[in-house]
């Protein structure tokens, strides 16, 4: 299973290149939120996507009718398909998407106008992407994909589970090509929700740091084009990376708190490594879920310790959320893109943030500068969700990359 | 050894009541009680659709402790209750103190709509400080699946599918793969949706719901010339899926076998309606049947997602006609005429049909639409099908199909 294209929209901008440069810089794109009023919230920051370039708006004919999450999805999908140099029409292709809020931002405007909390007419057009399958369907419609269209909404594990579903669909021979990933936009529901749980860091999230105080919500999209190696070779495509395996599990422990010993997380990683036929010793780095909440980071560290044994404190760990925020249902997708970029650059991206790394976690957090990767490296990318759903992906560099 | 997935238990919370038996009775007698939707919030327009197949005050005390239930959304309560009913129906006991390698796959179209609305109104009317963390926790679409996992300590995959009307079959297919691949010993799979007044009003404003006729009668009329929209519905259905050999080994009674499933997308479909042109889905379904060597003559019944919508039923009829061609179409059940538009109703009907339950005539149907030429099952000479096709075509372009076989066929 190979990745032949990738696309992204993030707080660093529209496209993979701004994301690549941003991640390598070791800085954070988390900044003051402008999309709605943040008065009364514990935090005023988010990984908000900047306004789109004119070229992106002009390229997508249906732009004006789309919800924000749909726009992110279409821009990233177009980029991924272009990067893969792929003509989808006439191919047996499927769309596999993860999301948690889809058109909720627009739905909130509808509700506010309907109840009088906001000024304006409650136009039904605001609800066209209200259901969570909106962005995935929009991509399928835009790319004229006629195979399976599958949207997972398992909170923060959605993106990882969507990529896993795409892998399975290709393995079963249902599709030749999968457009897999996710998209989510900022909205009051999640912003205020995590605020109500006191799970947000007013300064911006700092995963695995000793004084971490919570997460920062982000938005955007991450898309991978997946194909079988035989299929990619047959059309002369150049793989960017491989997906070797996936695993999933459920904590069945608590609705919001992770298992304190990382039971479910460890099970998902172990299953992914088993599916990939890879031993923990072969893993060169981990793109961690790393939300920056005190409990989540402890749970994840314990899971890493359990899976990687004596080597656990020497496996480099990076946390993309420190750079772009927590993209919720899309986080697993954007972090899979970040992992592919690490392979292409031959280096693990550093984790932004300040303050000392939490010594009790014992992790080797990549800091300050990108850390070089050996050729043929293997990485694990993790996603752990509300409600205990967990997903892990095993990816590998292609050929001489990394 | 070829592994197959069989359905060994069915649980449901529906407008017919709690459990499998009341729903089976409703399908047999073609009757269910419709309830007026609460319009007191002022979201609705006047003189439009007023009734829906609502669950009402379901007695769930046998399945979920009140102290636990009060912390859950309606959707989560129904899902947990239906899951426990399904396990009881399957005579399958899971140790709540042990970690059970059980997958949970649920589908939902609207998620926890009532909880989400309540929380958003707190934020918009009173400010973010008023937001309830308990509401937020239950507002996520995967809350019912998570609560099911918590209730039975299911540590396998936990997946929530959101693909509108196609979701229940995609969930069934996803769960079947978990079982067939050996990643889970069994799976709890189903669909849950709660019809809040806001969702009902939005569907009504979109013109999707069947309005009252001149006699004040509201009904979905699948495939009927006079059809004018669907009846809204709600509820939860959960089935137990097990690997066939393992189920036999423990002496379980299989209700149906999941032969195969598949899904597709029609990019020509508008975002909030069904496509006019059936050709893409005809090609997709034909390819699916060919891939699984399924002969059309094998099907003794089609359980259709037709719901009374003008374009949706037209598309369904044209897709079936396009695939069957000159062959005679087997009896077509349209259970959404009874249960209203919610995925759980269709899933339950399909499993019950495969399990040999009796079905009555399609409520609301009277006149064949000459363009479609399709009359759904009229209640006469019902023969329990040995093999059936389940079809779900969704607004926006998604479609899913599954083939179920009566156990032992």
CSV table of C-alpha atoms in Angstrom, one decimal, chain B:
chain,number,residue,atom,x,y,z
B,1,UNK,CA,-11.7,-22.0,6.0
B,2,UNK,CA,-14.0,-19.3,4.7
B,3,UNK,CA,-15.2,-17.1,7.6
B,4,UNK,CA,-18.7,-15.7,7.4
B,5,UNK,CA,-20.6,-13.4,9.7
B,6,UNK,CA,-24.0,-14.3,11.0
B,7,UNK,CA,-26.6,-12.2,12.9
B,8,UNK,CA,-27.5,-13.9,16.1
B,9,UNK,CA,-29.4,-11.2,18.0
B,10,UNK,CA,-31.6,-8.2,17.3
B,11,UNK,CA,-32.5,-5.4,19.7
B,12,UNK,CA,-34.6,-2.3,18.9
B,13,UNK,CA,-36.1,0.7,20.5
B,14,UNK,CA,-38.7,2.1,18.1
B,15,UNK,CA,-42.1,3.7,17.8
B,16,UNK,CA,-43.4,0.2,18.1
B,17,UNK,CA,-41.9,-0.3,21.5
B,18,UNK,CA,-38.9,-2.0,23.0
B,19,UNK,CA,-37.4,-5.1,21.6
B,20,UNK,CA,-37.8,-7.3,18.5
B,21,UNK,CA,-41.3,-8.6,19.1
B,22,UNK,CA,-43.2,-5.3,19.0
B,23,UNK,CA,-41.4,-4.3,15.8
B,24,UNK,CA,-42.1,-7.6,14.2
B,25,UNK,CA,-45.8,-7.2,15.1
B,26,UNK,CA,-45.8,-3.8,13.6
B,27,UNK,CA,-44.4,-5.1,10.3
B,28,UNK,CA,-46.9,-8.0,10.3
B,29,UNK,CA,-49.9,-5.8,11.0
B,30,UNK,CA,-48.6,-2.8,9.0
B,31,UNK,CA,-49.5,-0.5,11.8
B,32,UNK,CA,-47.5,1.7,14.1
B,33,UNK,CA,-48.5,4.7,16.2
B,34,UNK,CA,-47.5,8.1,14.9
B,35,UNK,CA,-47.1,10.9,17.4
B,36,UNK,CA,-47.3,14.7,17.0
B,37,UNK,CA,-43.9,16.4,17.1
B,38,UNK,CA,-43.4,19.0,19.7
B,39,UNK,CA,-43.7,22.4,17.9
B,40,UNK,CA,-43.6,24.6,21.0
B,41,UNK,CA,-40.1,25.9,20.3
B,42,UNK,CA,-41.5,27.8,17.3
B,43,UNK,CA,-39.1,26.3,14.8
B,44,UNK,CA,-41.8,25.0,12.5
B,45,UNK,CA,-43.8,26.6,9.8
B,46,UNK,CA,-47.5,26.3,10.0
B,47,UNK,CA,-49.7,23.7,8.3
B,48,UNK,CA,-46.9,21.3,7.3
B,49,UNK,CA,-45.9,17.9,8.6
B,50,UNK,CA,-46.9,17.3,12.2
B,51,UNK,CA,-46.5,13.6,12.9
B,52,UNK,CA,-43.5,11.3,13.2
B,53,UNK,CA,-42.7,7.7,14.3
B,54,UNK,CA,-41.4,8.7,17.7
B,55,UNK,CA,-40.2,6.4,20.4
B,56,UNK,CA,-42.1,8.2,23.2
B,57,UNK,CA,-41.6,7.2,26.8
B,58,UNK,CA,-39.8,3.9,26.3
B,59,UNK,CA,-39.5,1.8,29.4
B,60,UNK,CA,-35.8,1.1,29.4
B,61,UNK,CA,-35.4,0.3,33.1
B,62,UNK,CA,-34.7,-3.4,32.4
B,63,UNK,CA,-31.8,-2.5,30.2
B,64,UNK,CA,-30.2,0.5,31.7
B,65,UNK,CA,-30.1,1.8,35.2
B,66,UNK,CA,-31.8,5.1,35.7
B,67,UNK,CA,-28.8,6.6,37.4
B,68,UNK,CA,-26.6,5.7,34.5
B,69,UNK,CA,-29.2,6.7,31.9
B,70,UNK,CA,-29.7,10.2,33.3
B,71,UNK,CA,-26.1,11.1,32.3
B,72,UNK,CA,-26.7,10.0,28.7
B,73,UNK,CA,-28.4,11.5,25.6
B,74,UNK,CA,-31.5,9.9,24.4
B,75,UNK,CA,-29.5,8.4,21.5
B,76,UNK,CA,-27.0,6.8,23.9
B,77,UNK,CA,-29.8,5.4,26.1
B,78,UNK,CA,-31.5,3.8,23.2
B,79,UNK,CA,-28.2,2.4,21.8
B,80,UNK,CA,-27.2,0.9,25.1
B,81,UNK,CA,-30.6,-0.6,25.6
B,82,UNK,CA,-30.8,-2.0,22.1
B,83,UNK,CA,-27.3,-3.5,22.4
B,84,UNK,CA,-28.3,-5.3,25.6
B,85,UNK,CA,-31.6,-6.4,24.0
B,86,UNK,CA,-29.6,-7.8,21.1
B,87,UNK,CA,-27.2,-9.6,23.4
B,88,UNK,CA,-30.1,-11.1,25.3
B,89,UNK,CA,-31.7,-12.1,22.0
B,90,UNK,CA,-28.5,-13.8,21.0
B,91,UNK,CA,-28.2,-15.5,24.5
B,92,UNK,CA,-24.7,-14.1,24.6
B,93,UNK,CA,-23.4,-13.0,27.9
B,94,UNK,CA,-20.4,-10.7,28.1
B,95,UNK,CA,-18.6,-10.4,31.4
B,96,UNK,CA,-18.9,-6.7,32.3
B,97,UNK,CA,-15.8,-7.0,34.5
B,98,UNK,CA,-13.6,-8.4,31.6
B,99,UNK,CA,-12.3,-6.8,28.5
B,100,UNK,CA,-14.3,-8.3,25.6
B,101,UNK,CA,-12.8,-8.4,22.1
B,102,UNK,CA,-16.0,-7.0,20.7
B,103,UNK,CA,-16.3,-4.4,18.0
B,104,UNK,CA,-19.0,-1.7,18.2
B,105,UNK,CA,-20.0,-0.1,14.9
B,106,UNK,CA,-22.9,2.4,14.9
B,107,UNK,CA,-24.3,4.7,12.3
B,108,UNK,CA,-26.1,7.9,12.8
B,109,UNK,CA,-27.4,10.6,10.4
B,110,UNK,CA,-27.8,13.5,12.8
B,111,UNK,CA,-25.8,12.5,15.9
B,112,UNK,CA,-27.0,13.7,19.2
B,113,UNK,CA,-29.1,16.5,17.8
B,114,UNK,CA,-31.1,17.5,20.9
B,115,UNK,CA,-28.0,17.6,23.1
B,116,UNK,CA,-26.1,19.6,20.6
B,117,UNK,CA,-28.9,22.1,20.2
B,118,UNK,CA,-29.2,22.5,23.9
B,119,UNK,CA,-25.6,23.1,24.4
B,120,UNK,CA,-25.4,25.6,21.5
B,121,UNK,CA,-28.3,27.5,22.9
B,122,UNK,CA,-26.5,27.7,26.2
B,123,UNK,CA,-23.5,29.2,24.5
B,124,UNK,CA,-25.4,31.5,22.1
B,125,UNK,CA,-28.0,32.7,24.7
B,126,UNK,CA,-25.9,32.8,27.9
B,127,UNK,CA,-22.3,32.7,26.8
B,128,UNK,CA,-19.6,30.0,26.8
B,129,UNK,CA,-19.4,30.0,30.6
B,130,UNK,CA,-22.9,28.4,30.6
B,131,UNK,CA,-21.9,25.5,28.4
B,132,UNK,CA,-22.4,22.2,30.2
B,133,UNK,CA,-19.5,19.7,30.0
B,134,UNK,CA,-22.0,16.8,30.4
B,135,UNK,CA,-23.9,18.0,27.3
B,136,UNK,CA,-20.6,18.4,25.3
B,137,UNK,CA,-19.5,14.9,26.2
B,138,UNK,CA,-22.8,13.5,24.7
B,139,UNK,CA,-22.8,15.8,21.7
B,140,UNK,CA,-20.2,13.9,19.8
B,141,UNK,CA,-21.6,11.6,17.1
B,142,UNK,CA,-19.7,8.6,18.6
B,143,UNK,CA,-21.2,9.0,22.1
B,144,UNK,CA,-23.7,6.1,21.6
B,145,UNK,CA,-21.0,3.8,20.3
B,146,UNK,CA,-18.8,4.7,23.2
B,147,UNK,CA,-21.5,4.2,25.7
B,148,UNK,CA,-22.3,0.8,24.3
B,149,UNK,CA,-18.6,-0.1,24.6
B,150,UNK,CA,-18.5,1.1,28.2
B,151,UNK,CA,-21.7,-0.8,29.0
B,152,UNK,CA,-20.4,-4.2,27.8
B,153,UNK,CA,-16.6,-3.5,28.1
B,154,UNK,CA,-16.1,-3.9,24.4
B,155,UNK,CA,-12.5,-3.2,23.6
B,156,UNK,CA,-12.5,-4.0,19.9
B,157,UNK,CA,-12.8,-1.3,17.2
B,158,UNK,CA,-15.2,1.4,18.0
B,159,UNK,CA,-16.5,3.1,14.9
B,160,UNK,CA,-19.3,5.5,14.1
B,161,UNK,CA,-20.3,5.8,10.5
B,162,UNK,CA,-22.1,8.9,9.3
B,163,UNK,CA,-23.3,8.5,5.8
B,164,UNK,CA,-27.0,9.5,5.9
B,165,UNK,CA,-29.4,6.8,4.8
B,166,UNK,CA,-26.6,4.5,3.6
B,167,UNK,CA,-25.0,4.5,7.1
B,168,UNK,CA,-26.6,1.4,8.6
B,169,UNK,CA,-25.5,-0.9,5.8
B,170,UNK,CA,-22.0,0.6,5.7
B,171,UNK,CA,-21.9,0.0,9.4
B,172,UNK,CA,-23.1,-3.6,8.9
B,173,UNK,CA,-20.4,-4.2,6.3
B,174,UNK,CA,-17.7,-2.6,8.4
B,175,UNK,CA,-18.6,-4.8,11.4
B,176,UNK,CA,-18.8,-7.9,9.3
B,177,UNK,CA,-15.3,-7.3,8.1
B,178,UNK,CA,-14.1,-6.9,11.8
B,179,UNK,CA,-15.6,-10.4,12.5
B,180,UNK,CA,-14.6,-12.1,9.3
B,181,UNK,CA,-11.0,-10.8,9.5
B,182,UNK,CA,-10.8,-12.1,13.1
B,183,UNK,CA,-10.1,-8.7,14.6
B,184,UNK,CA,-13.2,-9.1,16.8
B,185,UNK,CA,-14.9,-12.2,18.2
B,186,UNK,CA,-18.2,-10.5,17.7
B,187,UNK,CA,-19.6,-7.1,16.9
B,188,UNK,CA,-22.5,-5.0,18.0
B,189,UNK,CA,-23.6,-3.1,15.0
B,190,UNK,CA,-26.5,-0.8,14.4
B,191,UNK,CA,-28.0,2.6,13.9
B,192,UNK,CA,-29.4,5.2,16.2
B,193,UNK,CA,-31.1,8.6,15.5
B,194,UNK,CA,-33.1,10.9,17.6
B,195,UNK,CA,-35.6,13.2,16.0
B,196,UNK,CA,-35.5,16.5,17.8
B,197,UNK,CA,-38.1,19.2,17.0
B,198,UNK,CA,-35.3,21.2,15.4
B,199,UNK,CA,-34.3,18.4,13.0
B,200,UNK,CA,-38.0,17.8,12.2
B,201,UNK,CA,-38.5,21.5,11.4
B,202,UNK,CA,-35.5,21.6,9.2
B,203,UNK,CA,-36.6,18.5,7.2
B,204,UNK,CA,-40.0,20.1,6.9
B,205,UNK,CA,-38.5,23.4,5.7
B,206,UNK,CA,-36.5,21.5,3.1
B,207,UNK,CA,-39.8,20.1,1.9
B,208,UNK,CA,-38.6,16.6,2.6
B,209,UNK,CA,-41.5,15.5,4.8
B,210,UNK,CA,-44.9,14.3,3.7
B,211,UNK,CA,-47.4,17.0,4.5
B,212,UNK,CA,-50.9,16.3,5.6
B,213,UNK,CA,-53.3,15.5,2.7
B,214,UNK,CA,-56.7,17.1,2.1
B,215,UNK,CA,-58.1,14.8,4.8
B,216,UNK,CA,-55.4,15.8,7.3
B,217,UNK,CA,-53.8,12.4,6.9
B,218,UNK,CA,-50.0,12.2,7.0
B,219,UNK,CA,-48.3,9.2,5.5
B,220,UNK,CA,-45.2,8.2,3.6
B,221,UNK,CA,-46.3,6.5,0.4
B,222,UNK,CA,-43.3,4.6,-1.0
B,223,UNK,CA,-43.4,4.2,-4.8
B,224,UNK,CA,-47.0,5.6,-4.9
B,225,UNK,CA,-47.9,8.1,-7.6
B,226,UNK,CA,-49.1,10.4,-4.8
B,227,UNK,CA,-46.0,10.2,-2.7
B,228,UNK,CA,-45.0,13.6,-1.4
B,229,UNK,CA,-42.2,13.1,1.1
B,230,UNK,CA,-41.2,10.9,3.9
B,231,UNK,CA,-42.3,10.4,7.5
B,232,UNK,CA,-39.7,11.2,10.0
B,233,UNK,CA,-38.7,8.6,12.5
B,234,UNK,CA,-36.3,7.7,15.3
B,235,UNK,CA,-35.0,4.9,17.4
B,236,UNK,CA,-32.1,2.5,17.7
B,237,UNK,CA,-31.5,-0.9,16.3
B,238,UNK,CA,-28.5,-3.1,17.3
B,239,UNK,CA,-27.7,-6.6,16.0
B,240,UNK,CA,-25.1,-9.1,17.2
B,241,UNK,CA,-22.7,-10.3,14.5
B,242,UNK,CA,-20.6,-13.4,15.1
B,243,UNK,CA,-18.4,-15.6,13.1
B,244,UNK,CA,-20.6,-18.4,11.9
B,245,UNK,CA,-18.5,-21.3,13.1
B,246,UNK,CA,-18.0,-19.7,16.5
B,247,UNK,CA,-21.8,-19.0,16.8
B,248,UNK,CA,-22.6,-22.6,15.9
B,249,UNK,CA,-20.0,-23.9,18.4
B,250,UNK,CA,-21.8,-22.1,21.2
B,251,UNK,CA,-25.2,-23.3,20.0
B,252,UNK,CA,-26.4,-19.9,19.0
B,253,UNK,CA,-29.4,-19.5,16.7
B,254,UNK,CA,-28.5,-17.5,13.6
B,255,UNK,CA,-31.1,-15.1,12.3
B,256,UNK,CA,-29.4,-14.4,9.0
B,257,UNK,CA,-26.0,-14.5,7.3
B,258,UNK,CA,-24.4,-11.4,5.9
B,259,UNK,CA,-23.2,-12.6,2.4
B,260,UNK,CA,-21.7,-9.4,1.2
B,261,UNK,CA,-22.1,-5.7,1.1
B,262,UNK,CA,-20.9,-2.8,-1.0
B,263,UNK,CA,-21.3,0.9,-1.4
B,264,UNK,CA,-21.0,3.5,-4.1
B,265,UNK,CA,-21.5,7.2,-4.8
B,266,UNK,CA,-23.2,9.1,-7.5
B,267,UNK,CA,-21.4,12.4,-8.0
B,268,UNK,CA,-24.3,13.8,-10.0
B,269,UNK,CA,-26.6,13.8,-7.0
B,270,UNK,CA,-27.4,17.2,-5.4
B,271,UNK,CA,-26.2,17.8,-1.9
B,272,UNK,CA,-29.6,17.5,-0.3
B,273,UNK,CA,-31.5,15.3,-2.7
B,274,UNK,CA,-31.3,12.2,-4.8
B,275,UNK,CA,-30.0,12.0,-8.3
B,276,UNK,CA,-32.3,12.0,-11.3
B,277,UNK,CA,-30.1,9.7,-13.4
B,278,UNK,CA,-29.8,6.1,-12.1
B,279,UNK,CA,-27.0,5.0,-14.5
B,280,UNK,CA,-24.1,5.4,-12.1
B,281,UNK,CA,-25.8,3.4,-9.3
B,282,UNK,CA,-27.1,0.8,-11.8
B,283,UNK,CA,-23.5,0.2,-12.9
B,284,UNK,CA,-22.3,0.1,-9.3
B,285,UNK,CA,-24.9,-2.4,-8.1
B,286,UNK,CA,-24.4,-4.6,-11.2
B,287,UNK,CA,-20.7,-4.6,-10.6
B,288,UNK,CA,-21.2,-5.5,-6.9
B,289,UNK,CA,-23.5,-8.4,-7.8
B,290,UNK,CA,-21.0,-9.7,-10.4
B,291,UNK,CA,-18.1,-9.4,-8.1
B,292,UNK,CA,-19.9,-11.7,-5.6
B,293,UNK,CA,-21.3,-14.0,-8.3
B,294,UNK,CA,-24.8,-13.2,-7.1
B,295,UNK,CA,-27.5,-14.2,-9.6
B,296,UNK,CA,-30.5,-11.9,-9.7
B,297,UNK,CA,-32.8,-15.0,-9.6
B,298,UNK,CA,-31.3,-15.8,-6.2
B,299,UNK,CA,-33.0,-12.9,-4.6
B,300,UNK,CA,-36.4,-13.6,-3.2
B,301,UNK,CA,-37.0,-10.1,-1.8
B,302,UNK,CA,-35.7,-6.6,-1.9
B,303,UNK,CA,-35.8,-4.6,1.3
B,304,UNK,CA,-35.8,-1.1,0.0
B,305,UNK,CA,-35.0,2.2,1.7
B,306,UNK,CA,-37.7,3.8,-0.3
B,307,UNK,CA,-39.4,6.3,2.0
B,308,UNK,CA,-42.0,8.2,0.0
B,309,UNK,CA,-39.8,10.9,-1.3
B,310,UNK,CA,-40.4,11.9,-4.9
B,311,UNK,CA,-36.9,11.6,-6.2
B,312,UNK,CA,-35.6,9.0,-3.8
B,313,UNK,CA,-38.2,6.4,-4.6
B,314,UNK,CA,-37.9,7.2,-8.3
B,315,UNK,CA,-34.2,6.6,-8.1
B,316,UNK,CA,-34.6,3.4,-6.2
B,317,UNK,CA,-37.2,2.1,-8.7
B,318,UNK,CA,-35.0,3.0,-11.7
B,319,UNK,CA,-31.9,1.4,-10.2
B,320,UNK,CA,-33.8,-1.8,-9.5
B,321,UNK,CA,-35.3,-1.7,-13.0
B,322,UNK,CA,-31.9,-1.0,-14.5
B,323,UNK,CA,-30.3,-3.9,-12.8
B,324,UNK,CA,-33.1,-6.5,-13.1
B,325,UNK,CA,-33.9,-5.4,-16.7
B,326,UNK,CA,-36.5,-7.8,-18.2
B,327,UNK,CA,-36.3,-10.2,-15.2
B,328,UNK,CA,-39.2,-10.1,-12.8
B,329,UNK,CA,-38.4,-8.1,-9.7
B,330,UNK,CA,-39.0,-10.1,-6.4
B,331,UNK,CA,-41.3,-8.6,-3.8
B,332,UNK,CA,-40.1,-5.2,-2.6
B,333,UNK,CA,-40.6,-4.3,1.0
B,334,UNK,CA,-40.5,-0.6,1.9
B,335,UNK,CA,-40.4,-0.6,5.7
B,336,UNK,CA,-39.8,3.1,6.1
B,337,UNK,CA,-43.5,3.6,5.3
B,338,UNK,CA,-44.0,2.2,8.8
B,339,UNK,CA,-40.9,3.1,10.8
B,340,UNK,CA,-40.4,6.5,9.3
B,341,UNK,CA,-37.0,7.6,8.0
B,342,UNK,CA,-34.4,6.3,10.3
B,343,UNK,CA,-31.8,3.8,9.5
B,344,UNK,CA,-32.5,1.5,12.4
B,345,UNK,CA,-36.0,0.7,11.1
B,346,UNK,CA,-34.7,-0.5,7.8
B,347,UNK,CA,-31.9,-2.6,9.3
B,348,UNK,CA,-34.4,-4.3,11.7
B,349,UNK,CA,-36.8,-5.0,8.9
B,350,UNK,CA,-34.1,-6.5,6.8
B,351,UNK,CA,-32.9,-8.8,9.6
B,352,UNK,CA,-36.5,-9.8,10.5
B,353,UNK,CA,-37.3,-10.5,6.9
B,354,UNK,CA,-34.2,-12.7,6.6
B,355,UNK,CA,-35.2,-14.4,9.8
B,356,UNK,CA,-38.6,-15.4,8.4
B,357,UNK,CA,-40.8,-12.8,10.0
B,358,UNK,CA,-44.1,-12.0,8.4
B,359,UNK,CA,-44.8,-8.7,6.6
B,360,UNK,CA,-48.1,-7.1,5.9
B,361,UNK,CA,-48.9,-4.8,3.0
B,362,UNK,CA,-47.0,-1.5,2.5
B,363,UNK,CA,-48.8,1.2,4.4
B,364,UNK,CA,-49.8,4.2,2.4
B,365,UNK,CA,-49.4,2.6,-1.0
B,366,UNK,CA,-52.4,2.7,-3.3
B,367,UNK,CA,-51.6,3.8,-6.9
B,368,UNK,CA,-48.7,2.6,-9.0
B,369,UNK,CA,-46.6,5.5,-10.4
B,370,UNK,CA,-46.7,4.9,-14.1
B,371,UNK,CA,-43.2,6.2,-14.5
B,372,UNK,CA,-41.9,3.7,-12.0
B,373,UNK,CA,-44.2,0.7,-12.6
B,374,UNK,CA,-43.2,-0.7,-9.2
B,375,UNK,CA,-45.7,-1.8,-6.6
B,376,UNK,CA,-44.2,-2.6,-3.2
B,377,UNK,CA,-45.3,-5.7,-1.4
B,378,UNK,CA,-49.1,-5.8,-1.0
B,379,UNK,CA,-49.3,-8.3,1.8
B,380,UNK,CA,-50.6,-11.3,-0.2
B,381,UNK,CA,-48.8,-14.6,-0.4
B,382,UNK,CA,-45.9,-13.6,1.8
B,383,UNK,CA,-43.1,-16.2,1.6
B,384,UNK,CA,-40.2,-15.7,3.9
B,385,UNK,CA,-37.2,-15.0,1.6
B,386,UNK,CA,-34.2,-17.3,1.6
B,387,UNK,CA,-32.0,-14.5,0.2
B,388,UNK,CA,-32.7,-10.8,0.1
B,389,UNK,CA,-31.1,-7.6,-1.1
B,390,UNK,CA,-31.1,-4.6,1.1
B,391,UNK,CA,-30.8,-1.3,-0.6
B,392,UNK,CA,-30.2,2.2,0.9
B,393,UNK,CA,-29.8,5.2,-1.4
B,394,UNK,CA,-28.9,8.3,0.4
B,395,UNK,CA,-29.5,12.0,-0.3
B,396,UNK,CA,-26.3,13.5,-1.6
B,397,UNK,CA,-25.2,10.5,-3.6
B,398,UNK,CA,-24.1,7.7,-1.3
B,399,UNK,CA,-25.6,4.2,-1.7
B,400,UNK,CA,-25.1,0.9,0.0
B,401,UNK,CA,-26.4,-2.6,-0.5
B,402,UNK,CA,-26.1,-5.8,1.4
B,403,UNK,CA,-27.2,-9.3,0.7
B,404,UNK,CA,-28.6,-11.3,3.6
B,405,UNK,CA,-29.4,-15.0,3.6
B,406,UNK,CA,-31.7,-16.9,5.9
B,407,UNK,CA,-29.6,-19.0,8.2
B,408,UNK,CA,-29.2,-22.5,7.0
B,409,UNK,CA,-29.9,-21.7,3.3
